[in-house]
PDB file of C-alpha atoms and ligand atoms in Angstrom:
ATOM      1  CA  UNK A   1       9.988 -11.319  10.267  1.00 64.00           C
ATOM      2  CA  UNK A   2      13.401  -9.975   9.212  1.00 56.00           C
ATOM      3  CA  UNK A   3      14.454  -6.346   9.366  1.00 61.00           C
ATOM      4  CA  UNK A   4      14.840  -4.241   6.195  1.00 67.00           C
ATOM      5  CA  UNK A   5      16.708  -0.869   6.189  1.00 63.00           C
ATOM      6  CA  UNK A   6      14.657   2.277   5.520  1.00 63.00           C
ATOM      7  CA  UNK A   7      15.468   3.655   2.094  1.00 83.00           C
ATOM      8  CA  UNK A   8      13.260   6.740   1.978  1.00 92.00           C
ATOM      9  CA  UNK A   9      12.514   8.108   5.486  1.00 92.00           C
ATOM     10  CA  UNK A  10       9.893  10.518   4.080  1.00 96.00           C
ATOM     11  CA  UNK A  11       7.860   7.574   2.727  1.00 97.00           C
ATOM     12  CA  UNK A  12       5.280   5.972   5.044  1.00 98.00           C
ATOM     13  CA  UNK A  13       5.599   2.532   3.395  1.00 98.00           C
ATOM     14  CA  UNK A  14       9.417   2.599   3.672  1.00 97.00           C
ATOM     15  CA  UNK A  15       9.054   3.352   7.398  1.00 97.00           C
ATOM     16  CA  UNK A  16       6.498   0.531   7.805  1.00 97.00           C
ATOM     17  CA  UNK A  17       8.808  -1.908   5.972  1.00 97.00           C
ATOM     18  CA  UNK A  18      11.681  -0.968   8.259  1.00 96.00           C
ATOM     19  CA  UNK A  19       9.566  -1.341  11.392  1.00 95.00           C
ATOM     20  CA  UNK A  20       9.766   2.408  12.099  1.00 95.00           C
ATOM     21  CA  UNK A  21       6.014   3.036  11.689  1.00 97.00           C
ATOM     22  CA  UNK A  22       3.157   0.964  13.064  1.00 98.00           C
ATOM     23  CA  UNK A  23       1.464  -1.584  10.774  1.00 98.00           C
ATOM     24  CA  UNK A  24      -0.107  -5.010  11.040  1.00 98.00           C
ATOM     25  CA  UNK A  25       2.380  -7.049   8.993  1.00 98.00           C
ATOM     26  CA  UNK A  26       1.506 -10.491   7.731  1.00 98.00           C
ATOM     27  CA  UNK A  27       4.571 -11.343   5.613  1.00 98.00           C
ATOM     28  CA  UNK A  28       8.070 -10.146   4.844  1.00 98.00           C
ATOM     29  CA  UNK A  29      10.898 -11.593   2.708  1.00 98.00           C
ATOM     30  CA  UNK A  30      14.009 -10.147   1.010  1.00 97.00           C
ATOM     31  CA  UNK A  31      11.950  -8.512  -1.758  1.00 98.00           C
ATOM     32  CA  UNK A  32       8.468  -7.627  -0.502  1.00 98.00           C
ATOM     33  CA  UNK A  33       6.427  -6.906   2.634  1.00 98.00           C
ATOM     34  CA  UNK A  34       2.670  -7.358   3.116  1.00 98.00           C
ATOM     35  CA  UNK A  35       0.541  -5.604   5.754  1.00 98.00           C
ATOM     36  CA  UNK A  36      -3.056  -4.639   6.425  1.00 98.00           C
ATOM     37  CA  UNK A  37      -4.373  -1.507   4.670  1.00 98.00           C
ATOM     38  CA  UNK A  38      -5.238   0.938   7.431  1.00 98.00           C
ATOM     39  CA  UNK A  39      -8.513   1.896   5.704  1.00 98.00           C
ATOM     40  CA  UNK A  40      -9.752  -1.497   4.557  1.00 98.00           C
ATOM     41  CA  UNK A  41     -12.335  -1.630   1.782  1.00 98.00           C
ATOM     42  CA  UNK A  42     -13.387  -4.972   3.303  1.00 98.00           C
ATOM     43  CA  UNK A  43     -11.930  -6.772   6.343  1.00 98.00           C
ATOM     44  CA  UNK A  44      -8.686  -8.465   5.254  1.00 98.00           C
ATOM     45  CA  UNK A  45      -7.674  -5.810   2.720  1.00 98.00           C
ATOM     46  CA  UNK A  46      -3.876  -6.169   2.316  1.00 99.00           C
ATOM     47  CA  UNK A  47      -1.089  -4.332   0.559  1.00 99.00           C
ATOM     48  CA  UNK A  48       2.000  -6.034  -0.919  1.00 98.00           C
ATOM     49  CA  UNK A  49       4.869  -3.602  -1.369  1.00 98.00           C
ATOM     50  CA  UNK A  50       8.465  -3.858  -2.696  1.00 98.00           C
ATOM     51  CA  UNK A  51      10.993  -3.421   0.129  1.00 97.00           C
ATOM     52  CA  UNK A  52      13.004  -1.090  -2.064  1.00 96.00           C
ATOM     53  CA  UNK A  53      11.351   2.315  -2.517  1.00 96.00           C
ATOM     54  CA  UNK A  54       9.919   2.442  -6.057  1.00 95.00           C
ATOM     55  CA  UNK A  55       7.370   5.168  -6.843  1.00 96.00           C
ATOM     56  CA  UNK A  56       5.818   3.602  -9.931  1.00 95.00           C
ATOM     57  CA  UNK A  57       5.694   0.572 -12.201  1.00 96.00           C
ATOM     58  CA  UNK A  58       8.242   2.001 -14.651  1.00 94.00           C
ATOM     59  CA  UNK A  59      10.903   1.846 -11.946  1.00 93.00           C
ATOM     60  CA  UNK A  60       9.998  -1.624 -10.691  1.00 95.00           C
ATOM     61  CA  UNK A  61      12.532  -4.394 -11.182  1.00 95.00           C
ATOM     62  CA  UNK A  62      10.960  -7.394 -13.002  1.00 96.00           C
ATOM     63  CA  UNK A  63      11.934  -9.947 -10.354  1.00 98.00           C
ATOM     64  CA  UNK A  64      10.427  -7.798  -7.625  1.00 97.00           C
ATOM     65  CA  UNK A  65       7.266  -7.184  -9.707  1.00 98.00           C
ATOM     66  CA  UNK A  66       6.992 -10.979 -10.133  1.00 98.00           C
ATOM     67  CA  UNK A  67       7.441 -11.536  -6.402  1.00 98.00           C
ATOM     68  CA  UNK A  68       4.740  -8.946  -5.619  1.00 98.00           C
ATOM     69  CA  UNK A  69       2.288 -10.856  -7.816  1.00 98.00           C
ATOM     70  CA  UNK A  70       3.218 -14.287  -6.449  1.00 98.00           C
ATOM     71  CA  UNK A  71       2.896 -13.117  -2.835  1.00 98.00           C
ATOM     72  CA  UNK A  72      -0.410 -11.409  -3.775  1.00 98.00           C
ATOM     73  CA  UNK A  73      -1.669 -14.777  -5.116  1.00 98.00           C
ATOM     74  CA  UNK A  74      -0.533 -16.605  -1.973  1.00 98.00           C
ATOM     75  CA  UNK A  75      -2.275 -14.036   0.251  1.00 98.00           C
ATOM     76  CA  UNK A  76      -5.447 -14.394  -1.850  1.00 98.00           C
ATOM     77  CA  UNK A  77      -5.444 -18.125  -1.084  1.00 98.00           C
ATOM     78  CA  UNK A  78      -4.723 -17.425   2.584  1.00 98.00           C
ATOM     79  CA  UNK A  79      -7.652 -15.013   2.744  1.00 98.00           C
ATOM     80  CA  UNK A  80      -9.978 -17.663   1.332  1.00 98.00           C
ATOM     81  CA  UNK A  81      -8.833 -20.043   4.142  1.00 98.00           C
ATOM     82  CA  UNK A  82      -8.759 -17.393   6.867  1.00 98.00           C
ATOM     83  CA  UNK A  83     -12.343 -17.520   8.067  1.00 98.00           C
ATOM     84  CA  UNK A  84     -12.787 -13.900   6.955  1.00 98.00           C
ATOM     85  CA  UNK A  85     -15.703 -13.308   4.642  1.00 98.00           C
ATOM     86  CA  UNK A  86     -14.118 -13.890   1.233  1.00 98.00           C
ATOM     87  CA  UNK A  87     -16.120 -15.150  -1.759  1.00 98.00           C
ATOM     88  CA  UNK A  88     -13.763 -13.579  -4.291  1.00 98.00           C
ATOM     89  CA  UNK A  89     -10.595 -11.473  -4.507  1.00 98.00           C
ATOM     90  CA  UNK A  90      -9.601  -8.348  -6.421  1.00 98.00           C
ATOM     91  CA  UNK A  91      -5.921  -7.685  -7.108  1.00 98.00           C
ATOM     92  CA  UNK A  92      -5.562  -3.987  -7.866  1.00 98.00           C
ATOM     93  CA  UNK A  93      -2.593  -1.701  -8.551  1.00 98.00           C
ATOM     94  CA  UNK A  94      -2.951   2.067  -9.125  1.00 98.00           C
ATOM     95  CA  UNK A  95      -0.048   3.463 -11.155  1.00 98.00           C
ATOM     96  CA  UNK A  96      -0.108   7.250 -11.266  1.00 98.00           C
ATOM     97  CA  UNK A  97      -2.565   9.829  -9.836  1.00 98.00           C
ATOM     98  CA  UNK A  98      -4.965   9.455 -12.799  1.00 97.00           C
ATOM     99  CA  UNK A  99      -5.278   5.768 -11.876  1.00 97.00           C
ATOM    100  CA  UNK A 100      -5.949   6.585  -8.214  1.00 96.00           C
ATOM    101  CA  UNK A 101      -2.463   6.165  -6.768  1.00 98.00           C
ATOM    102  CA  UNK A 102      -2.171   8.159  -3.524  1.00 98.00           C
ATOM    103  CA  UNK A 103       0.911   6.606  -1.917  1.00 98.00           C
ATOM    104  CA  UNK A 104       3.930   6.859  -4.220  1.00 97.00           C
ATOM    105  CA  UNK A 105       5.611   3.648  -3.192  1.00 98.00           C
ATOM    106  CA  UNK A 106       4.201   1.007  -5.546  1.00 98.00           C
ATOM    107  CA  UNK A 107       1.830  -1.492  -3.978  1.00 98.00           C
ATOM    108  CA  UNK A 108      -0.497  -4.301  -4.922  1.00 98.00           C
ATOM    109  CA  UNK A 109      -3.898  -4.302  -3.168  1.00 98.00           C
ATOM    110  CA  UNK A 110      -5.331  -7.731  -2.278  1.00 99.00           C
ATOM    111  CA  UNK A 111      -9.019  -7.166  -1.513  1.00 98.00           C
ATOM    112  CA  UNK A 112     -11.423  -9.839  -0.210  1.00 98.00           C
ATOM    113  CA  UNK A 113     -14.822  -9.538  -1.919  1.00 98.00           C
ATOM    114  CA  UNK A 114     -18.272 -10.820  -1.138  1.00 98.00           C
ATOM    115  CA  UNK A 115     -21.712 -10.285  -2.613  1.00 97.00           C
ATOM    116  CA  UNK A 116     -23.108  -7.041  -1.242  1.00 97.00           C
ATOM    117  CA  UNK A 117     -19.807  -5.658   0.115  1.00 98.00           C
ATOM    118  CA  UNK A 118     -20.635  -2.295  -1.478  1.00 97.00           C
ATOM    119  CA  UNK A 119     -17.305  -1.940  -3.317  1.00 96.00           C
ATOM    120  CA  UNK A 120     -17.076  -1.921  -7.079  1.00 92.00           C
ATOM    121  CA  UNK A 121     -15.703  -0.306 -10.218  1.00 89.00           C
ATOM    122  CA  UNK A 122     -17.644   2.475 -11.929  1.00 91.00           C
ATOM    123  CA  UNK A 123     -17.915   2.133 -15.702  1.00 91.00           C
ATOM    124  CA  UNK A 124     -17.669   5.137 -18.017  1.00 90.00           C
ATOM    125  CA  UNK A 125     -20.720   6.435 -19.932  1.00 88.00           C
ATOM    126  CA  UNK A 126     -21.335   4.483 -23.106  1.00 84.00           C
ATOM    127  CA  UNK A 127     -19.407   1.443 -21.860  1.00 91.00           C
ATOM    128  CA  UNK A 128     -20.501  -1.923 -23.110  1.00 87.00           C
ATOM    129  CA  UNK A 129     -21.208  -1.333 -26.796  1.00 86.00           C
ATOM    130  CA  UNK A 130     -17.861  -2.871 -27.810  1.00 91.00           C
ATOM    131  CA  UNK A 131     -15.247  -1.505 -30.254  1.00 93.00           C
ATOM    132  CA  UNK A 132     -14.862  -2.371 -33.917  1.00 95.00           C
ATOM    133  CA  UNK A 133     -12.156  -4.818 -34.984  1.00 97.00           C
ATOM    134  CA  UNK A 134     -10.539  -1.976 -36.959  1.00 98.00           C
ATOM    135  CA  UNK A 135     -10.340   0.237 -33.851  1.00 97.00           C
ATOM    136  CA  UNK A 136      -9.059  -2.630 -31.731  1.00 98.00           C
ATOM    137  CA  UNK A 137      -6.410  -3.504 -34.352  1.00 98.00           C
ATOM    138  CA  UNK A 138      -5.274   0.188 -34.527  1.00 98.00           C
ATOM    139  CA  UNK A 139      -4.884   0.345 -30.780  1.00 98.00           C
ATOM    140  CA  UNK A 140      -3.196  -3.058 -30.669  1.00 98.00           C
ATOM    141  CA  UNK A 141      -0.644  -1.861 -33.254  1.00 97.00           C
ATOM    142  CA  UNK A 142       0.247   1.164 -31.090  1.00 96.00           C
ATOM    143  CA  UNK A 143       0.745  -0.975 -27.996  1.00 96.00           C
ATOM    144  CA  UNK A 144       2.725  -3.575 -29.918  1.00 96.00           C
ATOM    145  CA  UNK A 145       5.021  -0.893 -31.382  1.00 95.00           C
ATOM    146  CA  UNK A 146       5.481   0.684 -27.935  1.00 94.00           C
ATOM    147  CA  UNK A 147       6.347  -2.730 -26.529  1.00 93.00           C
ATOM    148  CA  UNK A 148       9.102  -2.977 -29.147  1.00 93.00           C
ATOM    149  CA  UNK A 149      10.451   0.350 -27.867  1.00 88.00           C
ATOM    150  CA  UNK A 150       9.010   2.468 -30.703  1.00 70.00           C
ATOM    151  CA  UNK A 151       6.416   5.191 -30.607  1.00 61.00           C
ATOM    152  CA  UNK A 152       2.962   4.017 -31.690  1.00 54.00           C
ATOM    153  CA  UNK A 153       2.370   6.897 -34.174  1.00 52.00           C
ATOM    154  CA  UNK A 154       5.531   6.322 -36.235  1.00 50.00           C
ATOM    155  CA  UNK A 155       4.826   2.619 -36.729  1.00 44.00           C
ATOM    156  CA  UNK A 156       1.239   3.389 -37.818  1.00 46.00           C
ATOM    157  CA  UNK A 157       2.668   5.574 -40.635  1.00 47.00           C
ATOM    158  CA  UNK A 158       5.076   2.859 -41.672  1.00 46.00           C
ATOM    159  CA  UNK A 159       2.361   0.258 -42.171  1.00 41.00           C
TER     160      UNK A 159
HETATM  161  P1  5GP B 201      -3.498   3.813  -3.545  1.00 57.33           P
HETATM  162  O1  5GP B 201      -4.715   4.703  -3.683  1.00 57.33           O
HETATM  163  O2  5GP B 201      -2.185   4.604  -3.626  1.00 57.33           O
HETATM  164  O3  5GP B 201      -3.527   2.620  -4.438  1.00 57.33           O
HETATM  165  O4  5GP B 201      -3.595   3.181  -2.117  1.00 57.33           O
HETATM  166  C1  5GP B 201      -2.934   3.615  -0.982  1.00 57.33           C
HETATM  167  C2  5GP B 201      -3.486   2.784   0.159  1.00 57.33           C
HETATM  168  O5  5GP B 201      -2.597   2.909   1.257  1.00 57.33           O
HETATM  169  C3  5GP B 201      -4.889   3.211   0.638  1.00 57.33           C
HETATM  170  O6  5GP B 201      -5.754   2.101   0.540  1.00 57.33           O
HETATM  171  C4  5GP B 201      -4.625   3.644   2.081  1.00 57.33           C
HETATM  172  O7  5GP B 201      -5.705   3.263   2.944  1.00 57.33           O
HETATM  173  C5  5GP B 201      -3.341   2.908   2.435  1.00 57.33           C
HETATM  174  N1  5GP B 201      -2.559   3.649   3.395  1.00 57.33           N
HETATM  175  C6  5GP B 201      -2.169   4.930   3.311  1.00 57.33           C
HETATM  176  N2  5GP B 201      -1.413   5.295   4.386  1.00 57.33           N
HETATM  177  C7  5GP B 201      -1.288   4.132   5.126  1.00 57.33           C
HETATM  178  C8  5GP B 201      -0.613   3.849   6.364  1.00 57.33           C
HETATM  179  O8  5GP B 201       0.058   4.691   6.991  1.00 57.33           O
HETATM  180  N3  5GP B 201      -0.679   2.582   6.799  1.00 57.33           N
HETATM  181  C9  5GP B 201      -1.360   1.619   6.103  1.00 57.33           C
HETATM  182  N4  5GP B 201      -1.356   0.376   6.658  1.00 57.33           N
HETATM  183  N5  5GP B 201      -2.011   1.846   4.977  1.00 57.33           N
HETATM  184  C10 5GP B 201      -1.989   3.095   4.509  1.00 57.33           C
HETATM  185 ZN1   ZN B 202       8.932   4.081   0.067  1.00 57.33          ZN
END
């Protein structure tokens, strides 16, 4: 595996990428590095991280984001062939503390899953009743406007 220069010495993932902190690496290329999560949710739990220090999704270059996902998919296939217990896979990315991000160097989790592994997502109270088409359309309009670089509220007033 090639060597990548450290770009933020105060960041544990930057030090791992540069080979200056211990980790069980499985893959490294010019854009991303993958290694075992040190507190695996299930055996085989991996992290794919950009080599360049990037705290959150907003700062992530599109080519690097694409590479993270592609390598995540390749690792998912490798896990299924690995002999580890793997009946399914979760790809998970926490962006921001409210979403559960604890290490502020963006990373994609690749998590092997099997029936009875004990891991899961907790649903909010009242989940499952579904939203009305009107509510969904209102929310969709805000997202669509934001995607165009506008603020959701102003476009709602225009329409
Ligand atoms: P987050 O909650 O930010 O999505 O996930 C951070 C992940 O990084 C956690 O699953 C945690 O176990 C893992 N982690 C934190 N520090 C280290 C470390 O020093 N080495 C490795 N391999 N994983 C780490
Ligand atoms: Zn970093």
